[in-house]
Amino acid sequence: MDGHENGTDRATASVSPLRALHTAGRPEPMDAARFKATCERILASIGTVIDGQAEAARLALTVLLAQGHLLVEDVPGVGKTLLAKTLARSIDCSVSRIQFTPDLLPSDVTGVSIYNQATRQFEFRPGAVFANIVIGDEINRASAKTQSALLECMEEHQVTVDGTSYTLGEPFMVVATQNPIEMEGTYPLPEAQRDRFMARISMGYPDAAAEAEMLEDHQSDSPLLKVEPVADAAEVRSMMATVKDVFVSAPVKEYTVALGRATRSSERIRLGASPRAVLQLLRAAKARAALSGRDFVLPDDVAAMAPAVFTHRLVLDRRAASSGLTAPAVLKALVDSVPVPAAGAPAVRRRG
């Protein structure tokens, strides 16, 4: 049963048409009022399906607007895939879903060139990655070779097959779910791929009230079937342009760099945050500031996003790990130890 279902998902995703989402020039940023209203509509739409996960929904939207990719890690049955599907349905963009299994091939993800006997030429058949929102379900059940097929897609927004590069549409976001690596039949993500994900979240179990509400709402048909798009691709690109224009002062940039360097100099961490991670932390902080109604970043934005952006990238020293320490605990201590700049907001706000 699982094999048939997985094959259906892959085949359906691979033949989905690629929408023409590129526009001439840079999208115009949204004004503050429209940006706030659009964010509220998207979050409200997610809230009609996902009960008791407002923070997870907000972080998912933050990553989307920061042009990053999201890794959702938790045990089965807590709504990981449902969160990704609801976000995808809330914005009118192309969506594909890849069910990662041990027999999944890299060509199932990126696409393959097939010889056409009629034209006597090779034709490229796009894979499931050719969509705006790509849902990678249980990504750590596939082999490392298949997981690595996403590296170029996630970093450069393009696919190279047989020496030819194909540009992916914008927006482009990978929302991958994974089960904890302690579970049977899973493969840990390579460090290079973990570093491509801007943020990682854990859904956790809902509280009693949210779980009771879920029983009421989901007892017949899934609320996901009733979700209608509340934004389109053009609006999402404009919102991304708004986030890009959020101002970051020099002290906040220095604070961001200091957090990254603190993870590399800690004796408890064997592998710290990469320069890419520091850059993605700043982008995530800009998106958080925009969602909070500001056009400038505060140190609080950086510190608040650090756990989601840094934790999954850290590899603890063996002694620290054997002593019972965890990456979140070590990171929290480091964040608390880095001095916060006194002047987080610029005296004169400007865009750029």
mmCIF file of C-alpha atoms in Angstrom:
data_model
loop_
_atom_site.group_PDB
_atom_site.id
_atom_site.type_symbol
_atom_site.label_atom_id
_atom_site.label_comp_id
_atom_site.label_asym_id
_atom_site.label_seq_id
_atom_site.Cartn_x
_atom_site.Cartn_y
_atom_site.Cartn_z
ATOM 1 C CA MET A 1 0.000 0.000 0.000
ATOM 2 C CA ASP A 2 2.748 2.453 0.928
ATOM 3 C CA GLY A 3 4.664 1.787 -2.269
ATOM 4 C CA HIS A 4 1.621 2.418 -4.453
ATOM 5 C CA GLU A 5 0.761 5.615 -2.600
ATOM 6 C CA ASN A 6 4.326 6.913 -2.784
ATOM 7 C CA GLY A 7 4.568 6.220 -6.497
ATOM 8 C CA THR A 8 1.330 8.094 -7.095
ATOM 9 C CA ASP A 9 2.575 11.131 -5.221
ATOM 10 C CA ARG A 10 5.809 11.244 -7.202
ATOM 11 C CA ALA A 11 4.118 10.804 -10.565
ATOM 12 C CA THR A 12 1.510 13.462 -9.875
ATOM 13 C CA ALA A 13 4.084 15.977 -8.693
ATOM 14 C CA SER A 14 6.458 15.415 -11.599
ATOM 15 C CA VAL A 15 3.921 16.268 -14.299
ATOM 16 C CA SER A 16 2.573 19.380 -12.622
ATOM 17 C CA PRO A 17 2.992 22.361 -14.970
ATOM 18 C CA LEU A 18 5.562 24.972 -14.035
ATOM 19 C CA ARG A 19 3.851 28.325 -13.779
ATOM 20 C CA ALA A 20 5.533 31.367 -15.279
ATOM 21 C CA LEU A 21 6.266 33.357 -12.160
ATOM 22 C CA HIS A 22 9.120 35.590 -13.262
ATOM 23 C CA THR A 23 8.361 39.255 -13.737
ATOM 24 C CA ALA A 24 10.410 41.995 -15.322
ATOM 25 C CA GLY A 25 12.473 43.862 -12.778
ATOM 26 C CA ARG A 26 12.311 43.810 -9.009
ATOM 27 C CA PRO A 27 8.857 43.478 -7.408
ATOM 28 C CA GLU A 28 7.536 46.594 -5.726
ATOM 29 C CA PRO A 29 7.541 46.388 -1.912
ATOM 30 C CA MET A 30 4.182 46.468 -0.154
ATOM 31 C CA ASP A 31 3.124 49.316 2.065
ATOM 32 C CA ALA A 32 3.050 48.526 5.779
ATOM 33 C CA ALA A 33 -0.737 48.314 6.101
ATOM 34 C CA ARG A 34 -1.160 45.924 3.181
ATOM 35 C CA PHE A 35 1.793 43.814 4.335
ATOM 36 C CA LYS A 36 0.288 43.426 7.802
ATOM 37 C CA ALA A 37 -3.172 42.628 6.442
ATOM 38 C CA THR A 38 -1.827 39.977 4.052
ATOM 39 C CA CYS A 39 0.221 38.330 6.810
ATOM 40 C CA GLU A 40 -2.818 38.241 9.077
ATOM 41 C CA ARG A 41 -4.915 36.607 6.336
ATOM 42 C CA ILE A 42 -2.316 33.904 5.738
ATOM 43 C CA LEU A 43 -1.881 33.170 9.449
ATOM 44 C CA ALA A 44 -5.650 33.120 9.965
ATOM 45 C CA SER A 45 -6.002 30.663 7.086
ATOM 46 C CA ILE A 46 -3.400 28.354 8.630
ATOM 47 C CA GLY A 47 -5.105 28.698 11.998
ATOM 48 C CA THR A 48 -8.359 27.280 10.633
ATOM 49 C CA VAL A 49 -6.592 23.949 10.062
ATOM 50 C CA ILE A 50 -3.707 23.794 12.550
ATOM 51 C CA ASP A 51 -4.952 24.033 16.144
ATOM 52 C CA GLY A 52 -2.670 25.351 18.874
ATOM 53 C CA GLN A 53 0.380 25.923 16.642
ATOM 54 C CA ALA A 54 0.335 29.694 16.141
ATOM 55 C CA GLU A 55 4.083 30.039 16.740
ATOM 56 C CA ALA A 56 4.926 27.295 14.251
ATOM 57 C CA ALA A 57 2.673 28.913 11.639
ATOM 58 C CA ARG A 58 4.250 32.325 12.213
ATOM 59 C CA LEU A 59 7.754 30.906 11.908
ATOM 60 C CA ALA A 60 6.834 29.095 8.689
ATOM 61 C CA LEU A 61 5.593 32.381 7.205
ATOM 62 C CA THR A 62 8.721 34.151 8.457
ATOM 63 C CA VAL A 63 10.944 31.660 6.634
ATOM 64 C CA LEU A 64 8.890 31.978 3.441
ATOM 65 C CA LEU A 65 9.198 35.770 3.407
ATOM 66 C CA ALA A 66 12.923 35.541 4.199
ATOM 67 C CA GLN A 67 13.327 33.317 1.109
ATOM 68 C CA GLY A 68 14.514 30.377 3.142
ATOM 69 C CA HIS A 69 13.606 26.729 3.561
ATOM 70 C CA LEU A 70 11.958 25.094 6.557
ATOM 71 C CA LEU A 71 12.676 21.795 8.282
ATOM 72 C CA VAL A 72 9.854 20.499 10.499
ATOM 73 C CA GLU A 73 11.028 17.762 12.846
ATOM 74 C CA ASP A 74 8.863 15.764 15.231
ATOM 75 C CA VAL A 75 7.238 12.416 15.840
ATOM 76 C CA PRO A 76 4.544 11.219 13.432
ATOM 77 C CA GLY A 77 0.991 12.484 13.764
ATOM 78 C CA VAL A 78 1.498 15.987 15.175
ATOM 79 C CA GLY A 79 0.655 17.901 11.980
ATOM 80 C CA LYS A 80 4.014 18.419 10.252
ATOM 81 C CA THR A 81 2.782 17.703 6.735
ATOM 82 C CA LEU A 82 -0.557 19.380 7.429
ATOM 83 C CA LEU A 83 1.218 22.627 8.326
ATOM 84 C CA ALA A 84 3.181 22.541 5.078
ATOM 85 C CA LYS A 85 0.094 21.760 2.993
ATOM 86 C CA THR A 86 -1.957 24.503 4.643
ATOM 87 C CA LEU A 87 0.727 27.122 4.054
ATOM 88 C CA ALA A 88 0.949 26.029 0.430
ATOM 89 C CA ARG A 89 -2.809 26.204 -0.087
ATOM 90 C CA SER A 90 -3.063 29.603 1.563
ATOM 91 C CA ILE A 91 -0.991 31.192 -1.191
ATOM 92 C CA ASP A 92 -2.012 30.713 -4.818
ATOM 93 C CA CYS A 93 1.219 29.118 -6.008
ATOM 94 C CA SER A 94 2.147 25.806 -7.596
ATOM 95 C CA VAL A 95 2.644 23.026 -5.077
ATOM 96 C CA SER A 96 4.208 19.576 -5.272
ATOM 97 C CA ARG A 97 4.665 16.866 -2.684
ATOM 98 C CA ILE A 98 7.452 14.296 -2.613
ATOM 99 C CA GLN A 99 7.055 11.265 -0.396
ATOM 100 C CA PHE A 100 10.641 10.372 0.428
ATOM 101 C CA THR A 101 11.270 6.631 0.578
ATOM 102 C CA PRO A 102 14.438 4.500 0.438
ATOM 103 C CA ASP A 103 13.790 3.689 -3.242
ATOM 104 C CA LEU A 104 13.332 7.314 -4.318
ATOM 105 C CA LEU A 105 15.836 8.339 -7.018
ATOM 106 C CA PRO A 106 17.461 11.769 -7.512
ATOM 107 C CA SER A 107 15.814 11.981 -10.952
ATOM 108 C CA ASP A 108 12.395 11.687 -9.282
ATOM 109 C CA VAL A 109 13.200 14.957 -7.531
ATOM 110 C CA THR A 110 15.019 16.988 -10.179
ATOM 111 C CA GLY A 111 13.745 15.513 -13.446
ATOM 112 C CA VAL A 112 15.195 13.453 -16.271
ATOM 113 C CA SER A 113 15.960 13.763 -19.988
ATOM 114 C CA ILE A 114 13.968 11.299 -22.113
ATOM 115 C CA TYR A 115 14.664 10.503 -25.765
ATOM 116 C CA ASN A 116 11.737 11.359 -28.042
ATOM 117 C CA GLN A 117 11.736 9.016 -31.017
ATOM 118 C CA ALA A 118 9.425 11.301 -32.996
ATOM 119 C CA THR A 119 11.708 14.334 -32.814
ATOM 120 C CA ARG A 120 14.918 12.310 -32.309
ATOM 121 C CA GLN A 121 15.890 14.638 -29.491
ATOM 122 C CA PHE A 122 16.157 14.418 -25.744
ATOM 123 C CA GLU A 123 13.383 16.237 -23.881
ATOM 124 C CA PHE A 124 13.590 17.306 -20.267
ATOM 125 C CA ARG A 125 10.777 16.101 -18.043
ATOM 126 C CA PRO A 126 10.725 18.271 -14.902
ATOM 127 C CA GLY A 127 10.715 16.573 -11.522
ATOM 128 C CA ALA A 128 8.703 17.370 -8.441
ATOM 129 C CA VAL A 129 11.028 20.193 -7.419
ATOM 130 C CA PHE A 130 9.601 22.410 -10.178
ATOM 131 C CA ALA A 131 7.006 24.154 -8.035
ATOM 132 C CA ASN A 132 6.816 27.180 -5.761
ATOM 133 C CA ILE A 133 6.216 25.203 -2.580
ATOM 134 C CA VAL A 134 7.860 21.776 -2.473
ATOM 135 C CA ILE A 135 6.749 19.561 0.391
ATOM 136 C CA GLY A 136 9.333 16.905 1.169
ATOM 137 C CA ASP A 137 7.536 14.429 3.396
ATOM 138 C CA GLU A 138 9.738 12.386 5.754
ATOM 139 C CA ILE A 139 12.893 13.541 3.989
ATOM 140 C CA ASN A 140 15.181 11.493 6.205
ATOM 141 C CA ARG A 141 13.687 8.216 4.971
ATOM 142 C CA ALA A 142 15.518 8.620 1.639
ATOM 143 C CA SER A 143 19.177 7.869 1.046
ATOM 144 C CA ALA A 144 21.827 10.578 1.329
ATOM 145 C CA LYS A 145 22.270 10.546 -2.458
ATOM 146 C CA THR A 146 18.619 11.412 -3.035
ATOM 147 C CA GLN A 147 18.630 13.998 -0.245
ATOM 148 C CA SER A 148 21.636 15.658 -1.885
ATOM 149 C CA ALA A 149 19.642 16.147 -5.089
ATOM 150 C CA LEU A 150 18.023 19.106 -3.339
ATOM 151 C CA LEU A 151 21.278 20.938 -2.568
ATOM 152 C CA GLU A 152 21.552 22.931 -5.807
ATOM 153 C CA CYS A 153 17.812 23.564 -5.885
ATOM 154 C CA MET A 154 17.728 25.017 -2.386
ATOM 155 C CA GLU A 155 20.833 27.175 -2.664
ATOM 156 C CA GLU A 156 20.807 28.406 -6.269
ATOM 157 C CA HIS A 157 17.128 27.959 -7.195
ATOM 158 C CA GLN A 158 18.061 25.975 -10.266
ATOM 159 C CA VAL A 159 18.396 22.383 -11.453
ATOM 160 C CA THR A 160 21.194 21.047 -13.633
ATOM 161 C CA VAL A 161 20.513 17.871 -15.600
ATOM 162 C CA ASP A 162 22.858 16.551 -18.312
ATOM 163 C CA GLY A 163 24.825 19.803 -18.304
ATOM 164 C CA THR A 164 21.795 22.051 -18.794
ATOM 165 C CA SER A 165 20.540 24.341 -16.018
ATOM 166 C CA TYR A 166 16.852 25.068 -15.510
ATOM 167 C CA THR A 167 15.762 28.007 -13.384
ATOM 168 C CA LEU A 168 13.094 27.431 -10.748
ATOM 169 C CA GLY A 169 10.199 29.825 -10.259
ATOM 170 C CA GLU A 170 9.879 32.436 -7.543
ATOM 171 C CA PRO A 171 8.900 32.184 -4.803
ATOM 172 C CA PHE A 172 10.564 28.858 -4.138
ATOM 173 C CA MET A 173 10.495 27.162 -0.760
ATOM 174 C CA VAL A 174 11.194 23.635 0.415
ATOM 175 C CA VAL A 175 9.207 22.567 3.471
ATOM 176 C CA ALA A 176 10.638 19.246 4.588
ATOM 177 C CA THR A 177 9.366 17.072 7.409
ATOM 178 C CA GLN A 178 11.407 14.470 9.194
ATOM 179 C CA ASN A 179 11.047 12.038 12.031
ATOM 180 C CA PRO A 180 13.632 11.980 14.823
ATOM 181 C CA ILE A 181 16.722 10.083 13.708
ATOM 182 C CA GLU A 182 16.322 7.660 16.622
ATOM 183 C CA MET A 183 13.314 6.153 14.840
ATOM 184 C CA GLU A 184 13.798 2.985 12.808
ATOM 185 C CA GLY A 185 14.318 3.342 9.053
ATOM 186 C CA THR A 186 15.611 6.918 8.988
ATOM 187 C CA TYR A 187 18.845 8.441 7.709
ATOM 188 C CA PRO A 188 20.377 11.537 9.342
ATOM 189 C CA LEU A 189 20.537 14.533 7.010
ATOM 190 C CA PRO A 190 24.071 15.376 5.802
ATOM 191 C CA GLU A 191 25.550 18.500 7.408
ATOM 192 C CA ALA A 192 25.620 20.251 4.015
ATOM 193 C CA GLN A 193 21.891 19.778 3.575
ATOM 194 C CA ARG A 194 20.971 20.765 7.132
ATOM 195 C CA ASP A 195 22.857 23.996 6.488
ATOM 196 C CA ARG A 196 20.553 24.750 3.526
ATOM 197 C CA PHE A 197 17.506 24.913 5.775
ATOM 198 C CA MET A 198 17.082 28.385 7.204
ATOM 199 C CA ALA A 199 15.177 27.176 10.248
ATOM 200 C CA ARG A 200 14.025 24.056 12.016
ATOM 201 C CA ILE A 201 10.946 23.824 14.185
ATOM 202 C CA SER A 202 9.415 21.132 16.324
ATOM 203 C CA MET A 203 5.628 21.025 16.409
ATOM 204 C CA GLY A 204 5.211 19.322 19.755
ATOM 205 C CA TYR A 205 1.935 17.960 21.084
ATOM 206 C CA PRO A 206 -1.011 20.377 21.275
ATOM 207 C CA ASP A 207 -2.450 21.277 24.656
ATOM 208 C CA ALA A 208 -5.674 19.654 25.865
ATOM 209 C CA ALA A 209 -7.932 22.471 24.614
ATOM 210 C CA ALA A 210 -6.358 22.498 21.143
ATOM 211 C CA GLU A 211 -6.557 18.718 20.921
ATOM 212 C CA ALA A 212 -10.239 18.763 21.891
ATOM 213 C CA GLU A 213 -10.885 21.427 19.239
ATOM 214 C CA MET A 214 -9.064 19.258 16.703
ATOM 215 C CA LEU A 215 -11.413 16.373 17.463
ATOM 216 C CA GLU A 216 -14.372 18.652 16.805
ATOM 217 C CA ASP A 217 -13.040 20.161 13.584
ATOM 218 C CA HIS A 218 -11.480 17.049 12.044
ATOM 219 C CA GLN A 219 -14.034 14.375 12.938
ATOM 220 C CA SER A 220 -15.565 14.329 9.447
ATOM 221 C CA ASP A 221 -13.791 16.046 6.543
ATOM 222 C CA SER A 222 -10.377 17.649 6.895
ATOM 223 C CA PRO A 223 -10.515 21.467 7.184
ATOM 224 C CA LEU A 224 -7.687 21.507 4.635
ATOM 225 C CA LEU A 225 -10.242 20.805 1.910
ATOM 226 C CA LYS A 226 -11.958 24.116 2.673
ATOM 227 C CA VAL A 227 -8.810 26.272 2.571
ATOM 228 C CA GLU A 228 -8.923 28.900 -0.172
ATOM 229 C CA PRO A 229 -5.910 30.988 -1.288
ATOM 230 C CA VAL A 230 -5.711 34.335 0.495
ATOM 231 C CA ALA A 231 -2.634 35.606 -1.402
ATOM 232 C CA ASP A 232 -1.009 34.954 -4.754
ATOM 233 C CA ALA A 233 2.545 34.607 -6.027
ATOM 234 C CA ALA A 234 2.819 38.281 -6.990
ATOM 235 C CA GLU A 235 1.833 39.355 -3.474
ATOM 236 C CA VAL A 236 4.323 36.954 -1.941
ATOM 237 C CA ARG A 237 7.113 38.369 -4.104
ATOM 238 C CA SER A 238 6.141 41.901 -3.076
ATOM 239 C CA MET A 239 6.206 40.859 0.562
ATOM 240 C CA MET A 240 9.675 39.400 0.054
ATOM 241 C CA ALA A 241 10.776 42.709 -1.455
ATOM 242 C CA THR A 242 9.410 44.464 1.631
ATOM 243 C CA VAL A 243 11.485 42.217 3.876
ATOM 244 C CA LYS A 244 14.611 42.906 1.823
ATOM 245 C CA ASP A 245 14.149 46.634 2.423
ATOM 246 C CA VAL A 246 14.069 46.295 6.217
ATOM 247 C CA PHE A 247 16.963 48.319 7.614
ATOM 248 C CA VAL A 248 19.724 46.740 9.721
ATOM 249 C CA SER A 249 22.032 49.013 11.694
ATOM 250 C CA ALA A 250 25.759 48.350 12.048
ATOM 251 C CA PRO A 251 25.495 47.368 15.754
ATOM 252 C CA VAL A 252 22.832 44.760 14.940
ATOM 253 C CA LYS A 253 24.985 43.322 12.155
ATOM 254 C CA GLU A 254 27.930 43.110 14.557
ATOM 255 C CA TYR A 255 25.691 41.409 17.115
ATOM 256 C CA THR A 256 24.589 38.842 14.533
ATOM 257 C CA VAL A 257 28.199 38.079 13.602
ATOM 258 C CA ALA A 258 29.126 37.811 17.286
ATOM 259 C CA LEU A 259 26.439 35.168 17.853
ATOM 260 C CA GLY A 260 27.741 33.110 14.948
ATOM 261 C CA ARG A 261 31.360 33.366 16.067
ATOM 262 C CA ALA A 262 30.394 32.425 19.624
ATOM 263 C CA THR A 263 29.168 29.041 18.389
ATOM 264 C CA ARG A 264 32.512 28.426 16.665
ATOM 265 C CA SER A 265 34.662 29.325 19.671
ATOM 266 C CA SER A 266 32.676 27.366 22.265
ATOM 267 C CA GLU A 267 34.467 24.352 23.724
ATOM 268 C CA ARG A 268 31.150 22.517 23.890
ATOM 269 C CA ILE A 269 30.507 22.749 20.132
ATOM 270 C CA ARG A 270 32.486 20.758 17.573
ATOM 271 C CA LEU A 271 30.788 22.318 14.532
ATOM 272 C CA GLY A 272 29.396 25.822 14.863
ATOM 273 C CA ALA A 273 27.248 28.052 12.686
ATOM 274 C CA SER A 274 28.534 28.656 9.173
ATOM 275 C CA PRO A 275 28.733 32.072 7.479
ATOM 276 C CA ARG A 276 25.628 30.993 5.532
ATOM 277 C CA ALA A 277 23.851 30.446 8.837
ATOM 278 C CA VAL A 278 24.787 33.939 10.027
ATOM 279 C CA LEU A 279 23.441 35.441 6.802
ATOM 280 C CA GLN A 280 20.217 33.463 7.098
ATOM 281 C CA LEU A 281 19.841 34.541 10.711
ATOM 282 C CA LEU A 282 19.929 38.165 9.625
ATOM 283 C CA ARG A 283 17.396 37.527 6.849
ATOM 284 C CA ALA A 284 15.091 35.753 9.277
ATOM 285 C CA ALA A 285 15.427 38.646 11.737
ATOM 286 C CA LYS A 286 14.439 41.094 8.981
ATOM 287 C CA ALA A 287 11.345 39.030 8.217
ATOM 288 C CA ARG A 288 10.442 38.883 11.908
ATOM 289 C CA ALA A 289 10.785 42.651 12.164
ATOM 290 C CA ALA A 290 8.514 43.133 9.150
ATOM 291 C CA LEU A 291 5.892 40.808 10.605
ATOM 292 C CA SER A 292 6.068 42.863 13.805
ATOM 293 C CA GLY A 293 5.272 46.038 11.857
ATOM 294 C CA ARG A 294 8.769 47.538 11.874
ATOM 295 C CA ASP A 295 11.051 48.588 9.020
ATOM 296 C CA PHE A 296 14.204 48.074 11.096
ATOM 297 C CA VAL A 297 15.713 45.128 12.983
ATOM 298 C CA LEU A 298 16.199 45.041 16.736
ATOM 299 C CA PRO A 299 18.698 42.824 18.561
ATOM 300 C CA ASP A 300 15.664 41.052 20.022
ATOM 301 C CA ASP A 301 14.704 39.923 16.501
ATOM 302 C CA VAL A 302 18.123 38.344 16.033
ATOM 303 C CA ALA A 303 18.138 36.663 19.451
ATOM 304 C CA ALA A 304 14.578 35.379 18.987
ATOM 305 C CA MET A 305 15.384 33.742 15.644
ATOM 306 C CA ALA A 306 18.751 32.278 16.717
ATOM 307 C CA PRO A 307 17.356 29.009 18.188
ATOM 308 C CA ALA A 308 15.367 28.140 15.058
ATOM 309 C CA VAL A 309 18.214 29.108 12.707
ATOM 310 C CA PHE A 310 21.263 27.802 14.572
ATOM 311 C CA THR A 311 20.256 24.757 16.629
ATOM 312 C CA HIS A 312 19.953 22.182 13.835
ATOM 313 C CA ARG A 313 23.371 23.213 12.482
ATOM 314 C CA LEU A 314 25.303 22.699 15.713
ATOM 315 C CA VAL A 315 27.247 19.515 16.411
ATOM 316 C CA LEU A 316 28.159 19.213 20.078
ATOM 317 C CA ASP A 317 31.497 18.056 21.373
ATOM 318 C CA ARG A 318 31.441 14.437 22.480
ATOM 319 C CA ARG A 319 32.076 15.325 26.098
ATOM 320 C CA ALA A 320 29.256 17.852 26.099
ATOM 321 C CA ALA A 321 26.866 15.408 24.456
ATOM 322 C CA SER A 322 27.813 12.572 26.818
ATOM 323 C CA SER A 323 27.233 14.843 29.818
ATOM 324 C CA GLY A 324 23.604 15.289 28.820
ATOM 325 C CA LEU A 325 23.829 18.756 27.297
ATOM 326 C CA THR A 326 21.645 19.566 24.301
ATOM 327 C CA ALA A 327 22.204 21.969 21.402
ATOM 328 C CA PRO A 328 19.308 24.265 22.474
ATOM 329 C CA ALA A 329 20.681 24.524 26.010
ATOM 330 C CA VAL A 330 24.225 25.272 24.830
ATOM 331 C CA LEU A 331 22.968 27.854 22.339
ATOM 332 C CA LYS A 332 20.814 29.591 24.948
ATOM 333 C CA ALA A 333 23.828 29.971 27.203
ATOM 334 C CA LEU A 334 25.834 31.447 24.328
ATOM 335 C CA VAL A 335 23.090 33.904 23.368
ATOM 336 C CA ASP A 336 22.845 35.029 26.981
ATOM 337 C CA SER A 337 26.617 35.555 27.124
ATOM 338 C CA VAL A 338 26.941 37.750 24.016
ATOM 339 C CA PRO A 339 26.580 41.465 24.862
ATOM 340 C CA VAL A 340 23.498 43.081 23.329
ATOM 341 C CA PRO A 341 24.161 46.404 21.550
ATOM 342 C CA ALA A 342 22.711 49.382 23.400
ATOM 343 C CA ALA A 343 21.303 51.058 20.295
ATOM 344 C CA GLY A 344 19.446 48.480 18.270
ATOM 345 C CA ALA A 345 17.231 50.779 16.195
ATOM 346 C CA PRO A 346 18.756 53.469 14.005
ATOM 347 C CA ALA A 347 18.149 57.070 14.883
ATOM 348 C CA VAL A 348 17.089 57.739 11.288
ATOM 349 C CA ARG A 349 15.359 54.872 9.565
ATOM 350 C CA ARG A 350 16.095 54.325 5.950
ATOM 351 C CA ARG A 351 15.597 51.576 3.398
ATOM 352 C CA GLY A 352 18.331 49.649 1.673
#
